Every structure is written in structure tokens, then in C-alpha cells.
XYZ file of C-alpha atoms in Angstrom:
380
model
C 51.362 -11.465 -9.365
C 50.483 -11.211 -13.122
C 48.001 -14.050 -12.867
C 46.247 -11.802 -10.141
C 46.035 -8.817 -12.323
C 45.007 -10.686 -15.070
C 41.922 -12.059 -13.035
C 41.263 -8.697 -11.875
C 41.185 -7.190 -15.472
C 38.737 -10.281 -16.370
C 36.396 -9.478 -13.615
C 36.382 -5.565 -14.483
C 35.203 -6.392 -18.173
C 32.178 -8.082 -16.410
C 31.051 -6.288 -13.190
C 27.453 -7.600 -13.441
C 28.610 -11.313 -13.936
C 28.194 -12.283 -10.239
C 24.891 -10.464 -9.907
C 23.571 -12.332 -12.726
C 24.480 -15.592 -11.084
C 23.001 -14.448 -7.862
C 19.498 -13.755 -9.686
C 19.272 -17.304 -10.559
C 18.916 -18.219 -6.827
C 16.269 -15.718 -5.885
C 12.907 -17.548 -5.356
C 14.296 -20.582 -3.652
C 14.517 -21.669 -0.333
C 14.371 -24.859 1.863
C 13.883 -26.325 5.418
C 14.877 -29.901 6.489
C 11.361 -30.904 5.562
C 9.987 -28.063 3.176
C 11.265 -26.488 0.152
C 9.874 -23.590 -2.101
C 10.665 -22.493 -5.915
C 9.033 -19.219 -7.307
C 8.806 -19.469 -11.058
C 11.192 -17.199 -12.823
C 12.501 -15.899 -9.461
C 9.547 -13.411 -9.340
C 9.547 -13.128 -5.562
C 12.074 -12.858 -2.879
C 11.478 -15.640 -0.241
C 11.705 -13.558 3.025
C 10.977 -16.573 5.118
C 9.967 -20.232 5.001
C 9.604 -21.445 8.610
C 7.200 -24.156 10.387
C 3.875 -23.947 8.561
C 4.746 -20.707 7.054
C 5.893 -18.867 4.048
C 6.559 -15.367 3.168
C 7.291 -13.653 -0.099
C 7.807 -10.373 -1.375
C 6.543 -10.345 -4.931
C 8.036 -8.269 -7.634
C 5.330 -9.362 -10.211
C 1.612 -9.230 -10.417
C 1.267 -13.016 -10.719
C 3.179 -15.685 -9.000
C 3.560 -19.557 -9.729
C 5.044 -21.208 -6.789
C 5.928 -24.922 -6.235
C 5.684 -25.524 -2.350
C 7.186 -29.314 -1.403
C 6.275 -30.501 2.009
C 7.740 -33.476 3.727
C 6.179 -36.089 5.943
C 6.388 -33.753 9.250
C 5.672 -30.578 7.849
C 1.564 -31.182 6.667
C -1.006 -29.228 8.280
C -1.999 -25.901 8.315
C 0.170 -23.218 6.273
C 0.091 -19.707 6.537
C 0.962 -17.936 3.033
C 1.824 -14.238 3.398
C 2.687 -12.326 0.039
C 3.829 -8.697 0.444
C 3.920 -6.296 -2.333
C 0.932 -7.795 -4.303
C -2.164 -6.859 -6.061
C -5.138 -5.622 -3.854
C -7.292 -8.284 -5.711
C -4.694 -11.229 -5.885
C -6.271 -14.491 -4.969
C -4.568 -17.712 -4.183
C -5.146 -20.747 -6.212
C -3.808 -24.159 -4.562
C -3.539 -27.228 -6.665
C -6.038 -25.738 -9.139
C -8.650 -25.568 -6.675
C -11.306 -22.758 -6.492
C -9.439 -19.324 -5.564
C -8.961 -18.457 -1.925
C -9.686 -14.661 -1.129
C -7.196 -12.966 1.047
C -7.959 -12.671 4.998
C -9.495 -9.400 5.504
C -11.488 -9.645 2.315
C -12.480 -6.257 0.600
C -11.582 -4.386 3.909
C -8.057 -5.145 3.254
C -6.593 -2.052 1.289
C -2.791 -3.000 2.063
C -0.556 -4.724 -0.648
C 0.137 -7.552 1.986
C -2.133 -10.503 1.244
C -2.546 -13.477 4.015
C -4.112 -16.866 3.201
C -4.116 -20.053 5.560
C -4.708 -23.450 3.902
C -4.493 -27.075 4.684
C -1.586 -28.782 2.768
C -0.708 -32.305 2.895
C 2.809 -33.807 2.669
C 3.618 -33.784 -1.103
C 3.988 -31.302 -3.954
C 1.904 -28.224 -4.249
C 1.347 -25.769 -6.770
C 0.359 -22.125 -5.598
C -0.788 -19.385 -7.781
C -1.230 -15.878 -6.656
C -3.348 -13.990 -9.396
C -5.917 -11.456 -9.770
C -8.999 -12.579 -11.556
C -8.195 -10.659 -14.641
C -4.507 -11.205 -15.063
C -4.633 -13.399 -18.102
C -7.738 -11.443 -20.034
C -6.670 -8.608 -22.343
C -8.194 -5.355 -21.821
C -7.378 -1.776 -20.510
C -5.474 -0.764 -17.610
C -3.061 1.448 -16.518
C 0.440 1.496 -14.391
C 2.459 4.445 -12.892
C 6.069 4.617 -13.807
C 9.158 6.447 -11.637
C 12.752 6.255 -10.669
C 15.275 7.683 -8.606
C 14.225 8.421 -5.099
C 17.704 8.267 -3.357
C 18.095 11.320 -0.804
C 14.440 11.913 -1.209
C 13.300 8.889 0.710
C 12.002 10.826 3.839
C 9.538 12.561 1.948
C 8.833 10.216 -0.988
C 5.403 9.386 0.730
C 4.112 12.586 -0.959
C 5.124 11.014 -4.434
C 3.133 7.674 -3.099
C 0.187 9.369 -1.922
C -0.099 11.296 -5.418
C 0.209 7.757 -7.283
C -2.382 6.459 -5.179
C -4.754 9.186 -5.747
C -4.686 8.156 -9.571
C -7.918 6.039 -10.197
C -7.639 2.565 -11.286
C -3.878 2.090 -11.085
C -2.725 -1.531 -10.959
C 0.742 -1.248 -10.033
C 4.064 0.890 -10.214
C 6.797 0.007 -12.321
C 10.045 1.551 -11.209
C 13.645 2.065 -13.019
C 15.812 1.906 -9.995
C 17.985 3.949 -7.721
C 15.589 3.602 -4.910
C 18.324 4.367 -2.494
C 21.320 6.701 -1.966
C 23.954 4.031 -0.567
C 21.939 0.845 -0.408
C 22.104 0.656 3.257
C 19.589 -1.208 5.545
C 18.267 1.605 6.906
C 17.254 2.992 3.890
C 15.586 -0.264 2.535
C 13.810 -0.228 5.826
C 12.618 3.211 5.504
C 11.580 2.537 1.831
C 9.421 -0.337 3.239
C 7.783 1.812 5.584
C 7.192 4.571 3.116
C 5.433 2.154 0.958
C 2.600 2.023 3.388
C 1.307 5.039 1.769
C 1.130 3.168 -1.738
C -2.118 1.394 -2.349
C -0.450 -0.735 -5.265
C 2.637 -2.839 -5.497
C 5.791 -1.598 -6.501
C 7.838 -3.545 -8.899
C 11.537 -2.384 -9.558
C 14.842 -3.083 -11.187
C 17.931 -1.563 -9.339
C 19.962 1.241 -10.350
C 23.709 2.118 -9.723
C 23.085 3.541 -6.222
C 22.064 -0.158 -5.203
C 25.423 -1.243 -5.992
C 27.027 0.726 -3.335
C 26.561 -2.384 -1.230
C 26.621 -6.024 -2.442
C 23.890 -6.572 -4.596
C 22.568 -9.715 -2.592
C 21.199 -7.457 0.124
C 18.812 -6.120 -2.489
C 18.017 -9.444 -4.074
C 17.305 -10.865 -0.489
C 14.822 -8.255 0.206
C 13.276 -7.366 -3.114
C 14.020 -10.084 -5.656
C 15.646 -10.174 -8.987
C 16.734 -6.993 -11.044
C 16.537 -8.556 -14.763
C 13.032 -10.270 -15.057
C 9.966 -10.458 -17.222
C 6.238 -10.959 -16.596
C 2.880 -10.409 -18.448
C -0.211 -8.786 -17.271
C -3.502 -8.649 -19.206
C -1.405 -9.462 -22.419
C 1.207 -7.060 -22.094
C 4.644 -7.901 -21.694
C 7.200 -6.210 -19.043
C 10.800 -6.657 -19.346
C 13.236 -5.286 -16.337
C 17.188 -5.209 -16.891
C 19.847 -4.554 -14.614
C 22.006 -1.984 -16.005
C 23.559 -0.444 -12.532
C 26.791 -0.360 -13.727
C 26.160 1.177 -17.199
C 25.932 -1.949 -19.188
C 24.038 -5.194 -19.864
C 25.970 -8.503 -18.713
C 26.114 -10.813 -21.406
C 24.297 -13.344 -19.301
C 21.411 -10.900 -18.739
C 21.449 -10.006 -22.490
C 20.749 -13.514 -23.405
C 17.540 -13.697 -20.969
C 16.663 -10.204 -22.776
C 16.697 -12.101 -26.393
C 14.643 -14.684 -25.261
C 12.170 -12.492 -23.692
C 12.041 -10.260 -26.773
C 11.684 -13.393 -28.834
C 8.652 -14.734 -26.899
C 6.974 -11.205 -26.709
C 7.593 -10.170 -30.373
C 3.550 -10.438 -31.165
C 2.634 -8.969 -28.207
C 2.534 -5.358 -26.686
C 5.951 -5.024 -24.893
C 7.641 -2.524 -22.570
C 11.188 -2.645 -21.668
C 12.445 -0.988 -18.396
C 15.798 -0.220 -17.395
C 18.086 2.219 -15.086
C 20.362 3.775 -17.607
C 19.213 4.489 -20.974
C 21.456 2.916 -23.292
C 22.347 5.911 -25.344
C 22.432 9.587 -23.439
C 19.159 10.987 -25.159
C 20.686 14.650 -24.306
C 24.419 13.966 -24.958
C 25.868 15.556 -22.054
C 24.354 14.217 -18.853
C 26.393 11.095 -18.496
C 23.242 9.580 -18.991
C 23.928 6.493 -21.141
C 25.898 3.133 -21.373
C 29.572 3.269 -20.750
C 29.802 1.704 -24.397
C 28.104 3.524 -27.185
C 28.279 0.278 -28.971
C 26.702 -1.877 -26.587
C 24.097 0.786 -26.170
C 23.448 0.774 -29.901
C 23.466 -3.085 -29.846
C 20.789 -3.292 -27.327
C 18.581 -0.761 -28.979
C 18.831 -2.547 -32.438
C 17.885 -5.561 -30.401
C 14.804 -4.087 -29.128
C 13.929 -2.305 -32.306
C 14.047 -5.993 -34.213
C 12.022 -7.303 -31.451
C 9.247 -4.716 -32.139
C 9.335 -3.440 -28.456
C 6.599 -0.776 -27.945
C 7.983 1.438 -25.270
C 11.152 1.924 -23.210
C 11.210 3.707 -19.784
C 14.451 4.699 -17.984
C 15.682 6.658 -14.910
C 18.965 7.722 -13.912
C 18.799 11.319 -15.196
C 16.700 13.211 -12.618
C 14.473 15.152 -15.076
C 11.715 14.133 -17.556
C 12.537 13.390 -21.118
C 10.235 12.264 -23.996
C 12.220 11.102 -26.974
C 12.813 7.942 -29.499
C 15.505 5.449 -29.605
C 15.894 3.422 -32.660
C 12.556 4.407 -33.423
C 10.881 3.270 -29.971
C 9.006 5.948 -28.104
C 11.266 6.504 -24.724
C 10.864 8.161 -21.632
C 13.165 9.170 -18.796
C 11.285 9.744 -15.558
C 13.978 10.144 -12.827
C 11.337 12.395 -10.528
C 11.517 10.498 -7.401
C 13.000 13.351 -5.777
C 16.750 13.069 -5.973
C 18.579 16.323 -6.803
C 16.012 17.492 -9.581
C 17.107 19.240 -12.276
C 15.307 22.497 -11.653
C 16.343 24.395 -14.646
C 14.569 21.905 -16.819
C 11.229 22.984 -15.257
C 10.273 19.783 -13.592
C 10.812 18.615 -10.014
C 9.243 15.295 -8.539
C 7.071 13.502 -10.894
C 5.893 10.069 -12.135
C 4.326 8.837 -15.448
C 0.981 7.186 -15.840
C 1.000 4.832 -18.836
C -2.309 3.361 -20.367
C -2.631 -0.063 -22.019
C -5.284 -2.065 -23.926
C -3.801 -4.866 -25.738
C -7.150 -5.510 -27.433
C -6.316 -2.341 -29.451
C -4.047 -3.535 -31.902
C -4.347 -0.750 -34.396
C -1.788 2.270 -34.392
C -2.223 4.358 -31.511
C -0.884 8.070 -31.201
C 2.351 6.592 -29.711
C 2.897 3.825 -32.419
C 2.052 4.534 -36.068
C 5.057 2.869 -37.439
C 7.206 -0.040 -37.541
C 4.349 -2.351 -37.416
C 4.220 -2.284 -33.716
C 0.953 -3.614 -31.769
C 0.083 -0.404 -30.544
C -1.292 -1.558 -27.196
C 0.257 1.362 -25.254
C -2.429 3.918 -25.401
C -0.969 7.099 -23.664
C 1.855 8.055 -21.575
C 1.118 11.138 -18.972
C 3.178 13.140 -17.073
C 1.898 13.611 -13.504
C 3.920 16.173 -11.628
C 4.003 16.355 -7.610
C 5.606 19.633 -7.204
C 4.765 22.499 -9.283
C 6.208 22.485 -12.970
C 5.804 24.159 -16.268
C 6.033 20.481 -18.081
C 2.585 18.919 -17.792
C 1.753 17.395 -20.779
C 0.261 14.139 -22.307
C 1.802 11.912 -25.211
């Protein structure tokens, strides 16, 4: 009995450990005569079947290794959900293949067919400008939860913003992490004309996290787009697991000289102090903020608190945007909303956001967009 209690106590000190282990399996699948590995787990493998591969992307660019055995050669269909509208497929370094449907296809699902002989093939799903620094915009949001039936209003408003490339989201898609909620979320995404890249929140932990990973991919991951680095971290249980913390340190080090955005669900330290909006350990939260500051991270984005807060943490500009519709704090004068973040990694001079601490300054502006009436419209 004593041994069982000790094991239980040990498990409680690292509630995210099993999730971190599970994340390492995301992006891998195999059949008898075919297997696939998505680099860095940046897509969930929805299906690998007879001459067909289906992925759910959680990053703008995917690098995929597809191994085909002697009986699996022939014409393959590659389907990627949640992908950029202008993404192309490059197979084994050959000229890029446009998606089926061409310019007329305005959905975030792309389909390609190609002939693949037995052997190991490298597939790259990438936009023509993905590796070229320059201006671009993304939307940011969190906390849909019980507002899922009407989140199409938010998605329509995001889609109406010109020239957005994708959405970055800070978790709490669902209220109870049930399959019917995830099904509805995917149906609602039909109203969003850009992909939705997200981490999980505490409400995604009401069910085993493997349900989330199998559908949408990792919760802790990192990608680069147009020379801007994005790091997402799983803080669903109000902390960062030591394994994930190790990944974050590596990603921060690699991105130290780049414009870098850090996103997680729960702010490390409650920016208000009275809304249970921080890590369960203040020491751990301050430790993470110290790492982000030392690594010259440029911007931090959070959810969890169902309002809009513009503040600084450890000298880093920070925003809470919990405006997906879940129980809004109407007393703050804000209901459903999202942010639009403008980047340009070629602008290394200090911007209005970044006049200190030697940060690159590639974040040009953060704008608040209200879906419902509010009196907080502002631009930073």
C-alpha cells in the first residue's frame, strides 16, 4: 500500500509527463508495406491506407518522409487538412505540384496525386514564400469552449481580415474534450479561410489527451514562417512538464537571434493577481519567464482568462486574448474578440512594441478586433 501511495504522489508531481511522452509519437504511422514520419510531429496522421496519406497540419510547412515497400508503389493520394491556401507539394526535390482545384480551391484542405515508386520519399508541403522574410499577419485567439455553436461568427470575422496567413491559438477549444465537440469544431472551421494552429488548454484534459493528439497533433511544438519563430507549449495543468521545458530551452536557443513568439494557454504569472490566471507554482512561472527573457523572446500570447489584457511579463510584451466566447468577463467591457499580429522580420530596428532589451523588433503591431460590441478597441 505504501509503495502504491508513493507512486501516486510521484505521478501527481508530474501530471504532464505522460502527455509529453505521447507527443513524441505524433506524426508517425505505418502499414505492412508503408510508413510515414512527419518531422518534429507537426501533423497528426489521420490515415495511412492503400495508396493514401491523410494529415492534419499544425504548422504552415511540413516535411514528411514516406517509405513505400515493394507492393505499395504506384499512384498515391496525399491529403493535408488545415493547410495554407497557397501551399504546394514538393516531392523528392522535383518541381512543386499545385493542389487539385488550383486557385478555385479556397478551403484549407489540399489534395495532390503523384506517382511514387517503392523506396524512401521526401515530401514537403510549403508555400512559395514560406522561407523568405517579409511582412505577414496572423490572428490569435483562445477559449471557445461552450461558445462552439456560434464560433463561426468569430471565424467569419477573422476570414474578413485581408491577407491573414493563419491563426495561432492558445487552447481551450472545447468544454469537456468530447468527440462531438471536436467534430463540431472541425465543421465550424469550414467558415475559416486560413488554417488554425493551436496548443491545448486545461479543458482539453477533461478526456485523455491522446484523443486530442490523434486528431490535431502535438500541444508543444515549434515552427518557423518567413523568418519568424513560433513556440507553443502545453500548460494545460498550470505548469510546464520538465520534458517540455527541455524542448523550450532548445527552441529558445535556436531562435535567439530571430523574431520569436511564445504561446501557451495559462499565463506563467497571473497578470491581474485575482483571477486564478497563473501557474500553480509562482516559482515555476517566474522561472519560465526568466528563460523567455534571457532568450530574447519578442512576444508572449496567452488565453485561459476570458478577457483581453495588454501587459508585460519579464519585460516582454504580453497579451491575454481569451475571447473565443467562453463565459466572457463582460465587466471588462469586452466579449468575443481576437488579435491580429503583424510581423516583418526584415525590420530589425526597434518597433513601437520593442524599444528595449535588444529584441529584433520583427513584431510590428498587435491589434484588438472585437466581434461583439465592446469599448476596448485599441492598437498597440
